[in-house]
Short mmCIF file of C-alpha atoms in Angstrom, two decimals:
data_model
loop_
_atom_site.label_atom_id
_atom_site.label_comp_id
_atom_site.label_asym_id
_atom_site.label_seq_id
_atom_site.Cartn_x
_atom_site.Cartn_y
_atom_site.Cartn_z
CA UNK A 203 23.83 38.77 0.12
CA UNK A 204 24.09 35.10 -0.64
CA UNK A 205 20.37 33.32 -1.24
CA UNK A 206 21.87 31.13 1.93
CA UNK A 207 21.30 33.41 3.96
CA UNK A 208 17.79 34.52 3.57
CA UNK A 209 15.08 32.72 5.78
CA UNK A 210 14.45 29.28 4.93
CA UNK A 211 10.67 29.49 5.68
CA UNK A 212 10.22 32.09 3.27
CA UNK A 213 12.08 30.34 0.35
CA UNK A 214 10.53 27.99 -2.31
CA UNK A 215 10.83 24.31 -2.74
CA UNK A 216 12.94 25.03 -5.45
CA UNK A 217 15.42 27.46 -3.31
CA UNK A 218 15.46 25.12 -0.92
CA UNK A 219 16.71 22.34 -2.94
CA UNK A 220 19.25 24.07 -4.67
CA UNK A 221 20.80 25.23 -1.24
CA UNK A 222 20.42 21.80 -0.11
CA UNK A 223 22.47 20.88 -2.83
CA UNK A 224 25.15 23.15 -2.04
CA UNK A 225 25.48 22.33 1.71
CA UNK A 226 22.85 24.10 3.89
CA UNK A 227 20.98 21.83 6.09
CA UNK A 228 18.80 24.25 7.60
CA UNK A 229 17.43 24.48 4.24
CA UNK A 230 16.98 20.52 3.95
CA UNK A 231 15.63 20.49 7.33
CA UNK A 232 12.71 23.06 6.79
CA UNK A 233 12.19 20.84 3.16
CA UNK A 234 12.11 18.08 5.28
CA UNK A 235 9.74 19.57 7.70
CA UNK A 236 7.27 20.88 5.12
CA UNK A 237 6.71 17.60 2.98
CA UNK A 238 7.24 14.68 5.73
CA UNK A 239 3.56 14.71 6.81
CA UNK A 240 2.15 14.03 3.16
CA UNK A 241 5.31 12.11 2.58
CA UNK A 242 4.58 9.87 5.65
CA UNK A 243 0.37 9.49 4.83
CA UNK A 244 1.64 8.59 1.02
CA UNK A 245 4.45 5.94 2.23
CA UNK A 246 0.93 4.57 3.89
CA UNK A 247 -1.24 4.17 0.79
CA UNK A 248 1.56 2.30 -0.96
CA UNK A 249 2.76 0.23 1.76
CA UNK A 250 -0.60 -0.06 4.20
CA UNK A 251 1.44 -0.62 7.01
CA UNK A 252 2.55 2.25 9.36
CA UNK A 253 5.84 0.44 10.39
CA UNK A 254 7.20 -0.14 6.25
CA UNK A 255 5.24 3.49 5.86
CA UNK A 256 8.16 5.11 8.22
CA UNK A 257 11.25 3.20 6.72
CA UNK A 258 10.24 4.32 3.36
CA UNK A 259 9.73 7.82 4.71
CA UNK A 260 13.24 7.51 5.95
CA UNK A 261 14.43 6.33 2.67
CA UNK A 262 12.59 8.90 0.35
CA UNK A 263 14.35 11.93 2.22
CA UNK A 264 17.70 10.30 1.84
CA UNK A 265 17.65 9.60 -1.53
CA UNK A 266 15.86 13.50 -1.99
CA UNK A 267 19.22 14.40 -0.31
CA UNK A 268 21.22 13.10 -3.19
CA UNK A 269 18.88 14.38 -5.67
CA UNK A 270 18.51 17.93 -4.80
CA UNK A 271 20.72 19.13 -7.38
CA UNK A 272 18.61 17.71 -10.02
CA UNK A 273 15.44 18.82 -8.96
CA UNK A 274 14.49 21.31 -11.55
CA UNK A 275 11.25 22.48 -10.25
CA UNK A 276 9.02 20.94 -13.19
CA UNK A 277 6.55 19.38 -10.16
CA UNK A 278 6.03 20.89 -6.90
CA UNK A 279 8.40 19.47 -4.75
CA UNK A 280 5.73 17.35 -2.81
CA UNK A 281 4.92 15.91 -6.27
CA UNK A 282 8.98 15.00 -6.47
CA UNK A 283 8.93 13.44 -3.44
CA UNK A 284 6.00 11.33 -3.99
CA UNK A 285 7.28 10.17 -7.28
CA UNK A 286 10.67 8.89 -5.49
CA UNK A 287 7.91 7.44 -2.40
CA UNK A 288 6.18 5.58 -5.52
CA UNK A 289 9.62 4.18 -6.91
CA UNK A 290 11.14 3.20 -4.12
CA UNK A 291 8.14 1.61 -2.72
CA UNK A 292 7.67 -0.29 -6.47
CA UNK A 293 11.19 -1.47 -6.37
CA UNK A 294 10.40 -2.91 -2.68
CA UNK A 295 7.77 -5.16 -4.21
CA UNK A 296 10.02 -6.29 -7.25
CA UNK A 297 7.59 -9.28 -7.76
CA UNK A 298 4.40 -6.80 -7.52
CA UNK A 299 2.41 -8.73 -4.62
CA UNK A 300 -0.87 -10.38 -5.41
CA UNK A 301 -3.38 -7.38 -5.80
CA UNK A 302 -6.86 -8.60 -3.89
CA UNK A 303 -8.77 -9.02 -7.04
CA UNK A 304 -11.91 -8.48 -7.29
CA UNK A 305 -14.39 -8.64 -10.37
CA UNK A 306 -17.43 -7.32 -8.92
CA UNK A 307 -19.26 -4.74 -11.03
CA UNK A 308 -19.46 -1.43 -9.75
CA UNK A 309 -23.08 -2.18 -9.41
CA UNK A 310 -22.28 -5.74 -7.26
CA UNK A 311 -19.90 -3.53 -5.43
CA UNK A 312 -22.47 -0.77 -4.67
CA UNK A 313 -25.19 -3.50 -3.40
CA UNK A 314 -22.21 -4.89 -0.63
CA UNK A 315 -21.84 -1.30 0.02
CA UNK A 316 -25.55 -0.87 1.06
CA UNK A 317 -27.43 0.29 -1.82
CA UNK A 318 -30.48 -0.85 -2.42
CA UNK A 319 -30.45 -1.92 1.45
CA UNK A 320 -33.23 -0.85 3.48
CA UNK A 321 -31.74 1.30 6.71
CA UNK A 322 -28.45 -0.13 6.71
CA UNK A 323 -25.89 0.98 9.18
CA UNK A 324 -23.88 4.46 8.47
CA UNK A 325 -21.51 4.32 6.87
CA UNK A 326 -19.71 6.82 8.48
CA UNK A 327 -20.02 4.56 11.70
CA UNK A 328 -18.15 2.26 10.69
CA UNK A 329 -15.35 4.16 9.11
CA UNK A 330 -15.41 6.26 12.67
CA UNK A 331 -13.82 2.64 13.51
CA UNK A 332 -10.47 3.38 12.93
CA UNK A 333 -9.53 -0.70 13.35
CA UNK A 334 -12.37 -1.39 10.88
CA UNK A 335 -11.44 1.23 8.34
CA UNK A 336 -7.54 0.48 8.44
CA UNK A 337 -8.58 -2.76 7.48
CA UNK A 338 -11.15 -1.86 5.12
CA UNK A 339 -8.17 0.62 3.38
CA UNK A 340 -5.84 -2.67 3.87
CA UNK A 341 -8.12 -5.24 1.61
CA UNK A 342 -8.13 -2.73 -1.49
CA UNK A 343 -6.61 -2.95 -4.31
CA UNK A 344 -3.03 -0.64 -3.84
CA UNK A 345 -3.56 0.97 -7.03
CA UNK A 346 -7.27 2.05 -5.99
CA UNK A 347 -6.19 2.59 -2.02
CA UNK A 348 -3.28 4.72 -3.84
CA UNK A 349 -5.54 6.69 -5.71
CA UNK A 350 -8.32 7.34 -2.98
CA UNK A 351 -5.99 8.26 -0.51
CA UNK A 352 -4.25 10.85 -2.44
CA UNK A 353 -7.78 12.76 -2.84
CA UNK A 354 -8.72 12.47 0.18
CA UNK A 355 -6.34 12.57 2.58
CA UNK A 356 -3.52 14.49 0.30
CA UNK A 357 -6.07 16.69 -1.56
CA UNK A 358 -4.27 16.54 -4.79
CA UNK A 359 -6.49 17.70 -7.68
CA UNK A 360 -7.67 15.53 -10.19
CA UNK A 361 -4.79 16.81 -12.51
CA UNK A 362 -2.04 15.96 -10.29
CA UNK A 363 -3.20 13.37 -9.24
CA UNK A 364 -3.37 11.87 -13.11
CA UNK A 365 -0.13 13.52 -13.34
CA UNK A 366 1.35 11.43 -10.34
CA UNK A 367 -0.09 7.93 -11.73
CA UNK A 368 0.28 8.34 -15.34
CA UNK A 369 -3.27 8.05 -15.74
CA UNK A 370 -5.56 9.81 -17.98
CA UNK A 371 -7.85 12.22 -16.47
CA UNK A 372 -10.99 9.83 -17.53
CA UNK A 373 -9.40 6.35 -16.24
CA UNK A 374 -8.20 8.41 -12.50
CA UNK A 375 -11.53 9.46 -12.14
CA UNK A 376 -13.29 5.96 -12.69
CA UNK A 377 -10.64 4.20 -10.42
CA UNK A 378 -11.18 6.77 -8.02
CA UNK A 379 -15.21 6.18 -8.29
CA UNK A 380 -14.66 2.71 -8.11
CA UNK A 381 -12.24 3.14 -5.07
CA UNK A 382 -14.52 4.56 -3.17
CA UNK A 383 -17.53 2.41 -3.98
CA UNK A 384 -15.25 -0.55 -3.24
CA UNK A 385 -14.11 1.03 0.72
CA UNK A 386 -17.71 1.28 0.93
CA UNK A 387 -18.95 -2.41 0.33
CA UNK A 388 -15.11 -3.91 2.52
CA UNK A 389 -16.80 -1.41 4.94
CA UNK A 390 -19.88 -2.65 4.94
CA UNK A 391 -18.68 -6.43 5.09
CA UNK A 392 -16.26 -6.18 7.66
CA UNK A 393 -14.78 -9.64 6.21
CA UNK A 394 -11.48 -8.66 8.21
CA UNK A 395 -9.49 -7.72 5.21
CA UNK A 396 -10.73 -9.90 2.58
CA UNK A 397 -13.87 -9.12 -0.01
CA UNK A 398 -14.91 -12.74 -1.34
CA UNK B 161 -24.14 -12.36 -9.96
CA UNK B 162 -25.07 -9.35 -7.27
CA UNK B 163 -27.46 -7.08 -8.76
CA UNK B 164 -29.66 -3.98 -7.96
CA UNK B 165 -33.26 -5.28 -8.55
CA UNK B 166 -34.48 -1.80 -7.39
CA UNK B 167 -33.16 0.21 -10.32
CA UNK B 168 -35.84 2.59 -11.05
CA UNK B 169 -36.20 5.81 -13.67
CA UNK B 170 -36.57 8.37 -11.84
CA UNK B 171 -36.56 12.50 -13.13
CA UNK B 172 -35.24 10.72 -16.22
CA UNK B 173 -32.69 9.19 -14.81
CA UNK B 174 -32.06 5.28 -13.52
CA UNK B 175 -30.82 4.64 -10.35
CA UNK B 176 -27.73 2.75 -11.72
CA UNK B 177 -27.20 6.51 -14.02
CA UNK B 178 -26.99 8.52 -10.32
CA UNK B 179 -24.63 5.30 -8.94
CA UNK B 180 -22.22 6.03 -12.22
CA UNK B 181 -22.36 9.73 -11.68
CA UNK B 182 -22.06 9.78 -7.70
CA UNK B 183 -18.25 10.83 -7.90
CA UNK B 184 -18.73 13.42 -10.16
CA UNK B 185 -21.74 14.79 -8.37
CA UNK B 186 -20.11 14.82 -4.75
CA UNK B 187 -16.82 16.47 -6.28
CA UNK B 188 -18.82 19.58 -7.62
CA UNK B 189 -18.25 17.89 -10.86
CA UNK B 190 -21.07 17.90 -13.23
CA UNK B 191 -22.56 21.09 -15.25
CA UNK B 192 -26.03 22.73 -13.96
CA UNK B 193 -28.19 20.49 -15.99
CA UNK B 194 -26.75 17.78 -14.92
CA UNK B 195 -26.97 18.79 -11.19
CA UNK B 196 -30.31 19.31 -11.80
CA UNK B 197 -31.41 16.26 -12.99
CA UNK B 198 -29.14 14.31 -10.56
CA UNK B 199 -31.22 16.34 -7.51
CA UNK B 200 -34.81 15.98 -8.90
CA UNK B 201 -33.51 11.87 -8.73
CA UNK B 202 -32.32 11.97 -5.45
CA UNK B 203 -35.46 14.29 -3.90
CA UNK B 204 -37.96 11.23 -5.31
CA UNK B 205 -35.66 8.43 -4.70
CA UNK B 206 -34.17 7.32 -1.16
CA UNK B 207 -32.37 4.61 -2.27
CA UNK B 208 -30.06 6.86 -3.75
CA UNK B 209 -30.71 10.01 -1.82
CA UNK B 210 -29.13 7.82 1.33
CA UNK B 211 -26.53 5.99 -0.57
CA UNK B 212 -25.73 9.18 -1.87
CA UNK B 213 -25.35 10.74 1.34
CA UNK B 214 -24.17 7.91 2.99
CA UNK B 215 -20.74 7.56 0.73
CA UNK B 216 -20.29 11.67 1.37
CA UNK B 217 -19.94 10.89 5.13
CA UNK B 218 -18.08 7.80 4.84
CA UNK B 219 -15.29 9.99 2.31
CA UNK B 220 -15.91 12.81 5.35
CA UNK B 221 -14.68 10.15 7.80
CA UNK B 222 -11.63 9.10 5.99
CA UNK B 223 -10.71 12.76 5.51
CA UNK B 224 -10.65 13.25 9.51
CA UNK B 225 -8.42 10.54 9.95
CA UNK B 226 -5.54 11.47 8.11
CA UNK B 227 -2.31 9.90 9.68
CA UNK B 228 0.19 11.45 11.84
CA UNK B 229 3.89 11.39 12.64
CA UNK B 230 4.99 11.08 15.90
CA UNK B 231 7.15 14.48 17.64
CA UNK B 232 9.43 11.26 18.45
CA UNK B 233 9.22 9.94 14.71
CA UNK B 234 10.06 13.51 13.35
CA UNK B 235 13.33 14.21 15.73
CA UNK B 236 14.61 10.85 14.53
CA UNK B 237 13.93 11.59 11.41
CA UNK B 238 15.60 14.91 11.22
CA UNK B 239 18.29 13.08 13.45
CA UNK B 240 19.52 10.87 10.63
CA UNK B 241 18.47 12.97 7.58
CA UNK B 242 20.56 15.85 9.55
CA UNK B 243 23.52 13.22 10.01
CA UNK B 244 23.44 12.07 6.24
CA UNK B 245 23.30 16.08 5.27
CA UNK B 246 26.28 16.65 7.01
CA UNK B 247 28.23 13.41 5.57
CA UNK B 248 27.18 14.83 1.97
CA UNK B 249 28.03 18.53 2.88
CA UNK B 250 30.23 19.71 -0.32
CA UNK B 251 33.90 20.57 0.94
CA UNK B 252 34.87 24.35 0.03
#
């Protein structure tokens, strides 16, 4: 029998794709149904806002759509899809906005984040505060909100997660450090967006 | 400049070591040893025992609030995606 006719649920990425690519939109449909979740929460570490997050959801399918032919399986296929999430979001900014900069040491950044601090409040407290910590994920740098958010909200290993960035294993796990250090102290400040 | 005047050697070990290895040590990172040495810090020190802790439950946080799509977002979503499949169906 033709692979088009076996269960899509049961078939790979990969088998997916390639009977995407030859017509079958119940097989695009359950690709679309497996990946648009992690697809969606990615679109929001590049772009920060949920509104841009959707339209570049949108956009990522679509141009999967056209691409299925091509996908050769190297990455999984959430990998692929968060490469073409990462492009298209790029080309979006083609003047890269201003990146909050921010020059603090690791050790300045640690001291806004509380240590050091006699009893200061949890931490977790305040990221429980969903309009605090959206703002908080809002005033970091993208390339460290990027980075943090795949760990923890995608799981991706370290590996893929290098993979995904083009970073070395060493430098993704010091921006990731430093990511998290640096939620911590905009936490901590509550400066509505902005660390001084 | 904001610095940590509390920086203390601890279990052979500064506080500023434990804040440079804090990553490493919450991901299950680090070799025995090194584990070791991190936990006699942290059981004498409570700067870094909290801060320590502290930064585990803010990461816990984030984790639990990992954004959703809409059921409304999703059917328009496989609304046009189905329409654009159909446009780019190959003809046999």
């Amino acid at each position: 029998m033709p692979a088009a006719e076996e269960p899509v649920a049961a078939a790979t990425d990969f088998e997916l794709l390639q009977r995407t690519a030859s017509g079958d939109g119940l097989a695009f449909a359950e690709f679309v149904d497996r990946h648009q979740t992690a697809v969606f929460r990615h679109a929001v570490c590049l772009l920060g806002r949920r509104e841009d997050a959707e339209d570049l959801l949108q956009e990522t399918f679509l141009a999967a759509l056209k691409a299925a032919a091509g996908y050769r399986g190297d990455a999984s296929g959430r990998t692929w899809l968060f490469r073409i999430a990462r492009n298209a979001a790029l080309r979006r900014m083609e003047k890269p906005q201003p990146l909050p900069e921010t020059d603090l040491t690791l050790e300045a950044l640690a001291v806004r984040a509380g240590w050091g601090v006699a009893n200061p409040e949890s931490l977790a407290i305040l990221a429980d505060d969903r309009r605090r910590l959206g703002q908080a994920l809002a005033a970091l740098p993208r390339d460290e909100r990027e980075i943090l958010l795949l760990r923890e909200w995608e799981n991706l290993s370290g590996e893929e997660t290098a993979s995904l960035l083009g970073l070395s294993l060493a430098a993704m796990k010091s921006r990731l450090h430093r990511a998290r250090i640096h939620l911590a102290a905009l936490l901590r400040c509550d400066t509505g967006g902005r660390d001084e | 400049m904001i610095q940590f005047e509390g920086n203390q050697l601890v279990g052979g070990l500064w506080c500023s070591d434990i804040l440079a290895a804090l990553s490493q040590y919450i991901d299950g990172e680090l070799d025995a040893p090194a584990v070791a040495q991190v936990n006699v810090h942290l059981e004498r020190c409570v700067n870094c025992a909290r801060f320590g802790a502290d930064v585990s439950s803010m990461l816990a946080s984030l984790s639990r609030q990992r954004p959703e799509l809409s059921r409304e977002r999703k059917a328009r979503l496989m609304q046009v995606l189905s329409a654009e499949a159909e446009r780019n169906r190959p003809v046999t």
